[in-house]
PDB file of C-alpha atoms in Angstrom:
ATOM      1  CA  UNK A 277      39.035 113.077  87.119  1.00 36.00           C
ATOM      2  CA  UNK A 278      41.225 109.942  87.124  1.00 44.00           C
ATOM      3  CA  UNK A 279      39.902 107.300  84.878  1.00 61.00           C
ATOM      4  CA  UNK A 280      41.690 104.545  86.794  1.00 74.00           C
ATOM      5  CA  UNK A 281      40.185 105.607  90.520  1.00 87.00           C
ATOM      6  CA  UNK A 282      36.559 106.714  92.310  1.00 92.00           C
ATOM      7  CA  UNK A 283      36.575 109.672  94.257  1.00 90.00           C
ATOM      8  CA  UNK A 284      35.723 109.390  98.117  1.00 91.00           C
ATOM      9  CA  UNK A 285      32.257 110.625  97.427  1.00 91.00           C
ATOM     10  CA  UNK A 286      31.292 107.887  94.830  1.00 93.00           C
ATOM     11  CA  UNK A 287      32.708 105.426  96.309  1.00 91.00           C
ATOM     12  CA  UNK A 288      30.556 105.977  99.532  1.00 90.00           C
ATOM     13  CA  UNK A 289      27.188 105.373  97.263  1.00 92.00           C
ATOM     14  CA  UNK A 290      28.428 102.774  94.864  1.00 94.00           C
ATOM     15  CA  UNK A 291      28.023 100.289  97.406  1.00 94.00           C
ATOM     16  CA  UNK A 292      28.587  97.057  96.069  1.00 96.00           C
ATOM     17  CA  UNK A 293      28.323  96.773  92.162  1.00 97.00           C
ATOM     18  CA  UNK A 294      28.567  94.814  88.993  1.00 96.00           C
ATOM     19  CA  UNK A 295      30.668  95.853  86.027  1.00 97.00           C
ATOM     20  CA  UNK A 296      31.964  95.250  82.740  1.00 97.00           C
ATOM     21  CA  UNK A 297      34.769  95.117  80.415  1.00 97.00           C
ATOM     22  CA  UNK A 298      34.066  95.912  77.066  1.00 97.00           C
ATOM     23  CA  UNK A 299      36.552  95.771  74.074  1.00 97.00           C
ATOM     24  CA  UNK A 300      35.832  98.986  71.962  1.00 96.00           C
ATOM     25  CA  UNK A 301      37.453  97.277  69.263  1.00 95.00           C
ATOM     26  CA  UNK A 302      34.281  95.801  68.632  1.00 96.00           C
ATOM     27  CA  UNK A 303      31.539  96.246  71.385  1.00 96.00           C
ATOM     28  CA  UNK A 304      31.810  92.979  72.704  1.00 96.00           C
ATOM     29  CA  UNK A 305      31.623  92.772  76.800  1.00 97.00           C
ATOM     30  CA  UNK A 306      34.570  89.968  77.727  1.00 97.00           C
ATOM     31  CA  UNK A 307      34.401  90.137  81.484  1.00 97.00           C
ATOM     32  CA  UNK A 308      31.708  90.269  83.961  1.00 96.00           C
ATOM     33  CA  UNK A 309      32.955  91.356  88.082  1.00 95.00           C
ATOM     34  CA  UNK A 310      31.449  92.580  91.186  1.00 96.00           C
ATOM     35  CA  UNK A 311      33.017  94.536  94.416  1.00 95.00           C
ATOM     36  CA  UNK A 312      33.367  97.538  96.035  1.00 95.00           C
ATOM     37  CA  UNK A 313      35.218 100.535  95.897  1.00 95.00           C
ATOM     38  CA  UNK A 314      37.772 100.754  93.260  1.00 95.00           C
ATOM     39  CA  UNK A 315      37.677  96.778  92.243  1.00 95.00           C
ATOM     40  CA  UNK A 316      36.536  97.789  88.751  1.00 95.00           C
ATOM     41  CA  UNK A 317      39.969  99.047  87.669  1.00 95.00           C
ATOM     42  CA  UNK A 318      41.808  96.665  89.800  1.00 94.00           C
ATOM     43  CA  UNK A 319      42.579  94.343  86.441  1.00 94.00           C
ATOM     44  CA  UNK A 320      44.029  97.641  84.073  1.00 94.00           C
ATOM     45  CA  UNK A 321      47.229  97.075  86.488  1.00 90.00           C
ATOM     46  CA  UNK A 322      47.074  92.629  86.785  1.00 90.00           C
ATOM     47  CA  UNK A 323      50.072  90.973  85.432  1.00 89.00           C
ATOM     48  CA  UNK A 324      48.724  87.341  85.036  1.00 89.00           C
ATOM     49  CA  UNK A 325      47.999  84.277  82.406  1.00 88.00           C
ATOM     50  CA  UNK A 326      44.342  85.385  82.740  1.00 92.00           C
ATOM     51  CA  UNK A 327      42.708  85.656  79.020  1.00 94.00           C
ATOM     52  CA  UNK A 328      41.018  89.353  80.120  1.00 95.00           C
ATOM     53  CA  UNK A 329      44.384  90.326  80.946  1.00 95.00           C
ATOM     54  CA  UNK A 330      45.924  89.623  77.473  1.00 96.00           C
ATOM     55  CA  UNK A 331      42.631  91.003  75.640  1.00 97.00           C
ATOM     56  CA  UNK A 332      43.524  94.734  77.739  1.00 96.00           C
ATOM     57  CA  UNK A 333      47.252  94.432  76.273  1.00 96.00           C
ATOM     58  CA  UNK A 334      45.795  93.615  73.167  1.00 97.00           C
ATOM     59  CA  UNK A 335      43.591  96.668  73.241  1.00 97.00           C
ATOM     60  CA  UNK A 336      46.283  99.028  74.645  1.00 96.00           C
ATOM     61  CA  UNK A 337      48.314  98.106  71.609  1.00 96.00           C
ATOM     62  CA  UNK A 338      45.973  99.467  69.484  1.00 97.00           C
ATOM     63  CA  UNK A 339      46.000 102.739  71.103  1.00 96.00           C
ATOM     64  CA  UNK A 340      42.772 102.362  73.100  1.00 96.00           C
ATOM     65  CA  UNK A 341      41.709 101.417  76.430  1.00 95.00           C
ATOM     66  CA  UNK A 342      38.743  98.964  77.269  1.00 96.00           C
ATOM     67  CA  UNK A 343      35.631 100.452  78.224  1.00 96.00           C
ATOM     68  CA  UNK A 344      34.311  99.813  82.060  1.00 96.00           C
ATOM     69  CA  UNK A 345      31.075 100.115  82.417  1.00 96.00           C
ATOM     70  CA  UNK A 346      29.592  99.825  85.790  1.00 96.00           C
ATOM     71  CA  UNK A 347      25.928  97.430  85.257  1.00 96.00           C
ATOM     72  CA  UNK A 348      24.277  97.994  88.701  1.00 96.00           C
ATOM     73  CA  UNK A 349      25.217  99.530  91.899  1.00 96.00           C
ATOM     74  CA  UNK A 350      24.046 100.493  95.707  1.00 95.00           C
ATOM     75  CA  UNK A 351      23.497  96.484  96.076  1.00 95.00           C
ATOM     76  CA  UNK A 352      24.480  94.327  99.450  1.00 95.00           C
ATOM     77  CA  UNK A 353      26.988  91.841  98.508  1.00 95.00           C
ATOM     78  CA  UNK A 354      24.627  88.843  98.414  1.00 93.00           C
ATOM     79  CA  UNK A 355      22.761  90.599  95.972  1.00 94.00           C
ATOM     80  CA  UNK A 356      26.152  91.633  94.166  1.00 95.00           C
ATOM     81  CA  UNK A 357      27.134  87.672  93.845  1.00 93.00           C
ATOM     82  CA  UNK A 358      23.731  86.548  91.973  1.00 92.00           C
ATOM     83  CA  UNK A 359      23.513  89.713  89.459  1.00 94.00           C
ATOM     84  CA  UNK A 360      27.217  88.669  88.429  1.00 94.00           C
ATOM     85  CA  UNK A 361      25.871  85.195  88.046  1.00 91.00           C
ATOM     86  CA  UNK A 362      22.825  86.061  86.083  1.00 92.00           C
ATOM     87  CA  UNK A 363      24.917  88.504  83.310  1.00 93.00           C
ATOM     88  CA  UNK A 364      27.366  85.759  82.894  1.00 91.00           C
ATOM     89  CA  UNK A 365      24.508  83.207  82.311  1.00 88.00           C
ATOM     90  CA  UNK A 366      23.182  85.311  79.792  1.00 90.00           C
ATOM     91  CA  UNK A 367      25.851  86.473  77.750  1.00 91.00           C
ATOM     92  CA  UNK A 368      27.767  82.677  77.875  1.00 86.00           C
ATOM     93  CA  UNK A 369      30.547  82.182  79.526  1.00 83.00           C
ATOM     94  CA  UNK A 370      31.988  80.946  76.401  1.00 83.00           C
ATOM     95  CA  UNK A 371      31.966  84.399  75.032  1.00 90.00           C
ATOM     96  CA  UNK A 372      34.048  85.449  78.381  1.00 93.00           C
ATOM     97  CA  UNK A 373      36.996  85.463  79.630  1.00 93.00           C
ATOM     98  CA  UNK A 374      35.443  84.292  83.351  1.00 89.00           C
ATOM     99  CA  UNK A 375      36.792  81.566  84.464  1.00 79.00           C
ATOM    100  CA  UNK A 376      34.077  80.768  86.611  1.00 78.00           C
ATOM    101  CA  UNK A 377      29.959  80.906  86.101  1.00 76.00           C
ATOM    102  CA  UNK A 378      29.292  82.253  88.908  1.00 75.00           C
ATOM    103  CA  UNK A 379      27.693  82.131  92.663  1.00 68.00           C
ATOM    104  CA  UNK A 380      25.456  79.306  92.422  1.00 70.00           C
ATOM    105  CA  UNK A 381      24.821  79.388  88.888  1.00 72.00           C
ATOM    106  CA  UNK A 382      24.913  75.228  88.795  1.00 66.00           C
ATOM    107  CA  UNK A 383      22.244  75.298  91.141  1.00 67.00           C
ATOM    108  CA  UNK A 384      20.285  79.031  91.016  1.00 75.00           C
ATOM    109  CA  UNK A 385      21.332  80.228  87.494  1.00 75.00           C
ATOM    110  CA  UNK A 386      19.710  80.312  84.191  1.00 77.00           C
ATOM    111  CA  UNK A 387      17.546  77.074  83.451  1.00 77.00           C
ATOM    112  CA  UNK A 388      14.649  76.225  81.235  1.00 80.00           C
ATOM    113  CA  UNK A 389      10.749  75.770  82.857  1.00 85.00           C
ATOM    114  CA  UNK A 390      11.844  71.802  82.655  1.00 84.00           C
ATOM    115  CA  UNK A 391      15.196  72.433  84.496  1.00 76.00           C
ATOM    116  CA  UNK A 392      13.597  73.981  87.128  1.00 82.00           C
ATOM    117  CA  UNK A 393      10.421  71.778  87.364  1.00 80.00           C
ATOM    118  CA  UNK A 394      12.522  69.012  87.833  1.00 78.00           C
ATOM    119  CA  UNK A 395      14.974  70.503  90.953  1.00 77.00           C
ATOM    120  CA  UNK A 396      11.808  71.050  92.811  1.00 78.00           C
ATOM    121  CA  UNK A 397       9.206  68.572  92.127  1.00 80.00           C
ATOM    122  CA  UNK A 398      12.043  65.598  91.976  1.00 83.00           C
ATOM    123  CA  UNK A 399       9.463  63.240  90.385  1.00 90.00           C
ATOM    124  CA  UNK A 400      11.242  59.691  90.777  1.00 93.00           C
ATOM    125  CA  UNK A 401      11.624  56.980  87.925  1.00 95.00           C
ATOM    126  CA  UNK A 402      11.984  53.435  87.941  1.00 96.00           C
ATOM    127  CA  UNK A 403      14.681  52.408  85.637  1.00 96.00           C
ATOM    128  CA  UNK A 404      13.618  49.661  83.497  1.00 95.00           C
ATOM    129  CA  UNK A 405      16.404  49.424  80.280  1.00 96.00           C
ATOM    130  CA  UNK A 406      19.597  48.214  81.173  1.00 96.00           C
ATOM    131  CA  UNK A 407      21.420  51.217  81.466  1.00 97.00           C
ATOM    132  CA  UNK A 408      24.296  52.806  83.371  1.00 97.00           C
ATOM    133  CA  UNK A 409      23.724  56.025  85.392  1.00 98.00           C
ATOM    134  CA  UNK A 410      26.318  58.719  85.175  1.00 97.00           C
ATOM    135  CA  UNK A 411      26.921  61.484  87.295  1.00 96.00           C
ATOM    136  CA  UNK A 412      28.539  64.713  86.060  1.00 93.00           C
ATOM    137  CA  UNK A 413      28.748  66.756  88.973  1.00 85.00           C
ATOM    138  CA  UNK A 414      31.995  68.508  88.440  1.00 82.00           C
ATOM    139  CA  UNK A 415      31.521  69.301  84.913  1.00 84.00           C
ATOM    140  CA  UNK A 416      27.564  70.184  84.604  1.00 86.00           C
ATOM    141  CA  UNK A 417      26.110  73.496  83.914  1.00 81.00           C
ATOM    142  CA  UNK A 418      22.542  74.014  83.185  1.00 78.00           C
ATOM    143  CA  UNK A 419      22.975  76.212  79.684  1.00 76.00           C
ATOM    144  CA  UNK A 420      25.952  73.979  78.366  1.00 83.00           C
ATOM    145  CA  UNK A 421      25.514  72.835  74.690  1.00 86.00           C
ATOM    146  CA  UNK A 422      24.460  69.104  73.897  1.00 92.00           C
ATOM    147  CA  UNK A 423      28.171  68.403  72.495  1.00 93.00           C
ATOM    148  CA  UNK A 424      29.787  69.312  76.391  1.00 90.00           C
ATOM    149  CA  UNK A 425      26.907  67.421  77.786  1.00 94.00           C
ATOM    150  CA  UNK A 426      27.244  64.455  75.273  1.00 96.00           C
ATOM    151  CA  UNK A 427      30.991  64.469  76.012  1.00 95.00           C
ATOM    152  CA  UNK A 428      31.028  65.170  79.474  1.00 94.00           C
ATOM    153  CA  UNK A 429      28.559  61.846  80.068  1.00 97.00           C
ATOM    154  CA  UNK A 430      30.759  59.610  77.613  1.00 96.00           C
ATOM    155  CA  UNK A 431      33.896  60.419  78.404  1.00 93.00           C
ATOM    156  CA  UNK A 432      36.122  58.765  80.847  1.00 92.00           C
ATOM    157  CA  UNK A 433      34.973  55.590  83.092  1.00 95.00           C
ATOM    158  CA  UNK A 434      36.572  52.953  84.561  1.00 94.00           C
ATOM    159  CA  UNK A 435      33.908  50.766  83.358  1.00 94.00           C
ATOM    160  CA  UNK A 436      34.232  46.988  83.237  1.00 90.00           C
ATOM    161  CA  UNK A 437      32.605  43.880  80.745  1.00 91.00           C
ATOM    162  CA  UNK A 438      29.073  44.902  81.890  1.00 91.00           C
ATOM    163  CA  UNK A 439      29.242  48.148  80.074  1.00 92.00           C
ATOM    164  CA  UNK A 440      28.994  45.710  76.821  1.00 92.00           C
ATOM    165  CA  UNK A 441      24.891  45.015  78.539  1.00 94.00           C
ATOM    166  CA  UNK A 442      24.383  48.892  78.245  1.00 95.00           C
ATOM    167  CA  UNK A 443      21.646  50.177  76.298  1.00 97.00           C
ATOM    168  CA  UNK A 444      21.368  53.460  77.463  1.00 98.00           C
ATOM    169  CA  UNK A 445      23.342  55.822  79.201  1.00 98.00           C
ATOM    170  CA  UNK A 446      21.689  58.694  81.650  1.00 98.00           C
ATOM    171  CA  UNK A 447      23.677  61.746  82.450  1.00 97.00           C
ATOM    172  CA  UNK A 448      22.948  62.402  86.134  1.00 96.00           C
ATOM    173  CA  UNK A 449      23.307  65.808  87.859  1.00 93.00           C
ATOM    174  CA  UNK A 450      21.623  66.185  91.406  1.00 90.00           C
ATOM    175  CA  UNK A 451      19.878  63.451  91.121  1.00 93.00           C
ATOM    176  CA  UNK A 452      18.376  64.668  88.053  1.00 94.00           C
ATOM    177  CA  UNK A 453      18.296  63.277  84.375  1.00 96.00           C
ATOM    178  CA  UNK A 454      19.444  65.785  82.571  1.00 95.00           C
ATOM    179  CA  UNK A 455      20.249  63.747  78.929  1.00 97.00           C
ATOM    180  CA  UNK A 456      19.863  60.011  78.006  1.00 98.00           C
ATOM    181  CA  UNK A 457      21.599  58.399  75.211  1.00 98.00           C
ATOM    182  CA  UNK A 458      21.502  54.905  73.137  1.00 98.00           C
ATOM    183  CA  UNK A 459      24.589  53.268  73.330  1.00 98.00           C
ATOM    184  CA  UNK A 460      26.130  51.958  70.377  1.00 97.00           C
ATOM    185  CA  UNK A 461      29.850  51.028  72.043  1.00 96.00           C
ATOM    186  CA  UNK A 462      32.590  51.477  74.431  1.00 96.00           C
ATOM    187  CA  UNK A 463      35.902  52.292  73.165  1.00 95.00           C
ATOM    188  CA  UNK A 464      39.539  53.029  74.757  1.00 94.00           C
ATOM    189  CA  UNK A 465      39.186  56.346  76.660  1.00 92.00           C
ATOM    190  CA  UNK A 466      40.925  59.608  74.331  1.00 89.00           C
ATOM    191  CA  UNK A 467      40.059  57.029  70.898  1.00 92.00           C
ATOM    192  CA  UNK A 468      37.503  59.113  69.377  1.00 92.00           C
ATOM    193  CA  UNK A 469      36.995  62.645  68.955  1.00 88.00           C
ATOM    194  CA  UNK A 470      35.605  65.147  71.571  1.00 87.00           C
ATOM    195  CA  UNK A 471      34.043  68.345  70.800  1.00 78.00           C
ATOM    196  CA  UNK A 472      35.555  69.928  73.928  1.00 67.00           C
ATOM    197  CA  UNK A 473      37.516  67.709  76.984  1.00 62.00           C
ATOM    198  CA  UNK A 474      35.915  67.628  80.026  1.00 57.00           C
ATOM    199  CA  UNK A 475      37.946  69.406  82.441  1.00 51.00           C
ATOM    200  CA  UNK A 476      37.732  68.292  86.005  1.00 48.00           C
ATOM    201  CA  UNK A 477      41.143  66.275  86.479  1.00 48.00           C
ATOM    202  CA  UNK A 478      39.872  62.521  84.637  1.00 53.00           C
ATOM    203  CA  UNK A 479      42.617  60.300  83.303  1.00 60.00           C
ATOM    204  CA  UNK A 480      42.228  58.122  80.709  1.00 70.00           C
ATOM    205  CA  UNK A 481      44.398  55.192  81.577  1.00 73.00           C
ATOM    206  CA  UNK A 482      42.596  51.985  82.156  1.00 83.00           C
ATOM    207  CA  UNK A 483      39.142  53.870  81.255  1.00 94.00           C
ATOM    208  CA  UNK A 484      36.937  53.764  78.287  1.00 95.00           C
ATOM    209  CA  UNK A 485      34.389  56.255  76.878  1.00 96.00           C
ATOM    210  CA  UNK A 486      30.993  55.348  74.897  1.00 97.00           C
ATOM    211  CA  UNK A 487      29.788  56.448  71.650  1.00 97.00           C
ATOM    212  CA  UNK A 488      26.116  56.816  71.102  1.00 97.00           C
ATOM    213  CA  UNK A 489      23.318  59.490  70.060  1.00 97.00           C
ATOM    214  CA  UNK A 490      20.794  61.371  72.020  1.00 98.00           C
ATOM    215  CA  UNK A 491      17.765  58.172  72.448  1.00 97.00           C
ATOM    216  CA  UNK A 492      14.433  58.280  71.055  1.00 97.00           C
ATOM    217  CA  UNK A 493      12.047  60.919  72.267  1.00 96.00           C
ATOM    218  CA  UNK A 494       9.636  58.017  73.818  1.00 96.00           C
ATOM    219  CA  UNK A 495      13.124  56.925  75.906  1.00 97.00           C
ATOM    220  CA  UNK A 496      13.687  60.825  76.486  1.00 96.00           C
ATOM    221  CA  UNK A 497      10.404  61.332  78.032  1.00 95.00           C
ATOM    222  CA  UNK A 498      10.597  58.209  79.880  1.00 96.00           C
ATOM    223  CA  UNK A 499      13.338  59.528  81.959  1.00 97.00           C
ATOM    224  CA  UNK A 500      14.557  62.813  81.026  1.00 95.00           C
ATOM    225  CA  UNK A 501      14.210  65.465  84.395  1.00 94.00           C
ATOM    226  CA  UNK A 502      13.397  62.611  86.529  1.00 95.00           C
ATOM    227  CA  UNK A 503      14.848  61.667  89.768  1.00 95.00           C
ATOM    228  CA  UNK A 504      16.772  58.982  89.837  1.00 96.00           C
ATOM    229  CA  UNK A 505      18.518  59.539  92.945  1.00 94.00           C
ATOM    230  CA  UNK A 506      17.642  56.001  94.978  1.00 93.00           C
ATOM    231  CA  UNK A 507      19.312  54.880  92.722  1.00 95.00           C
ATOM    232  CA  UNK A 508      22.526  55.852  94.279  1.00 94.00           C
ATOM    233  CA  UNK A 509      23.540  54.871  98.089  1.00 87.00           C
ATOM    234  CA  UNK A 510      23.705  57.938 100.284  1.00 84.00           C
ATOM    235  CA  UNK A 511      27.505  59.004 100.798  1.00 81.00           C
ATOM    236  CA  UNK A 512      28.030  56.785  97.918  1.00 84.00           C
ATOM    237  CA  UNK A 513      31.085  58.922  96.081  1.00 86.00           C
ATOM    238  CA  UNK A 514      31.358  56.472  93.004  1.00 91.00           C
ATOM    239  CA  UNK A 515      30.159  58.676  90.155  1.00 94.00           C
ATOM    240  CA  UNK A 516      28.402  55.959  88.183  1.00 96.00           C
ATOM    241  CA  UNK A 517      26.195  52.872  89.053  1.00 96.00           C
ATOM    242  CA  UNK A 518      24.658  50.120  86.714  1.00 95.00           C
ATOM    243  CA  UNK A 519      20.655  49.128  86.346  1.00 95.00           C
ATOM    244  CA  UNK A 520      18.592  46.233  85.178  1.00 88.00           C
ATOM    245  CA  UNK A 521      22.215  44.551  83.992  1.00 86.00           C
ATOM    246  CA  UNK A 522      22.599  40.570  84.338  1.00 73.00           C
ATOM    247  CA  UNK A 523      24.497  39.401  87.038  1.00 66.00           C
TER     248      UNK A 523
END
């Protein structure tokens, strides 16, 4: 039986499916895919930049192959999409080589009960600290670490004198609160250290970044998973806005 092909017959049950790449070298799973038919060997033959690719030439030079496994199968391809998401959620895409987290995974994926709570209920807040209201959009995921959600809220806005009124800042994601932090200062974007750069395109010319700490829990709880969303004009594609500032 070919290693590197389905016969007719399984191929006409697998119906769609989720599988898995797993380096025998030391059991760890590095990529996560769904399809049909043969897609679960289509990467042994990919000649790309892609990290899984150079983790199977890695593997073949040490005189093994990777191991496919195949996770879950006879599924309709909706079905496919959000079981791909899910396993990538809970392995961390950090520990793959997936580019991407997955079909809705920003929006449907893995949360905490206070995540969730606060997509549906949308419980609005009046902002009463001077503050300025961030929105992440591009760069949020619901189980990134505090240091790519501290970064990806300070780091780089075109931000003018009134950023000096800022007490707090409030990373924004659907609306949502998702962090807020005490200000301490604004510095020239790319001055200080980040844990990780945001992707997502930003430049740093003409921009600054803040540095800060996570606020006080009574702050936190004053805002955190709150809507905030009237906050910002509808259509309104300006990713920040200011509150209770001097004019």
């Amino acid at each position: 039986m070919s290693h590197t092909k389905f016969s007719p017959s399984i191929t006409k049950e697998l119906g769609y499916y989720v599988y898995l790449y797993t380096d025998p070298r030391d059991g760890q799973t590095f990529y996560v895919g769904k399809g049909k038919g043969n897609r679960a060997f289509a990467h042994l033959d990919e000649d790309s930049e892609h990290e899984k690719v150079k983790i199977i030439h890695e593997i073949r030079e040490a005189g093994l192959e990777p191991q496919i496994e195949v996770l879950v199968h006879g599924l309709e391809e909706e079905a496919s999409l959000r079981v791909e998401a899910a396993v990538i959620d809970l392995l961390g895409k950090d520990k793959l080589t997936n580019k991407v987290g997955g079909y809705r995974s920003s929006s449907h994926g893995r949360m905490t009960l206070e995540q969730l709570r606060a997509i549906y209920e949308k419980e609005e807040v009046t902002v009463t600290d001077p503050a300025i209201l961030i929105r992440i959009s591009k760069l949020f995921r619901h189980n990134m670490s505090p240091a790519e959600l501290y970064d990806a809220t300070r780091h780089a806005w075109p931000v003018g004198d009134r950023a000096n009124q800022i007490k707090y800042a409030l990373a924004v994601y659907d609306g949502i609160v998702r962090e807020v932090y005490e200000v301490s200062t604004w510095l020239e974007a790319g001055s200080t250290f980040l844990n990780k750069k945001p992707s997502g395109g930003r430049g740093v010319e003409k921009r600054k970044e803040f540095v800060g700490r996570v606020a006080a829990e009574e702050i936190r709880k004053k805002y955190l998973y709150k809507s905030v969303s009237n906050y910002f004009k509808k259509g309104q594609q300006f990713p920040f806005t200011y509150v209770g500032l001097a004019e």
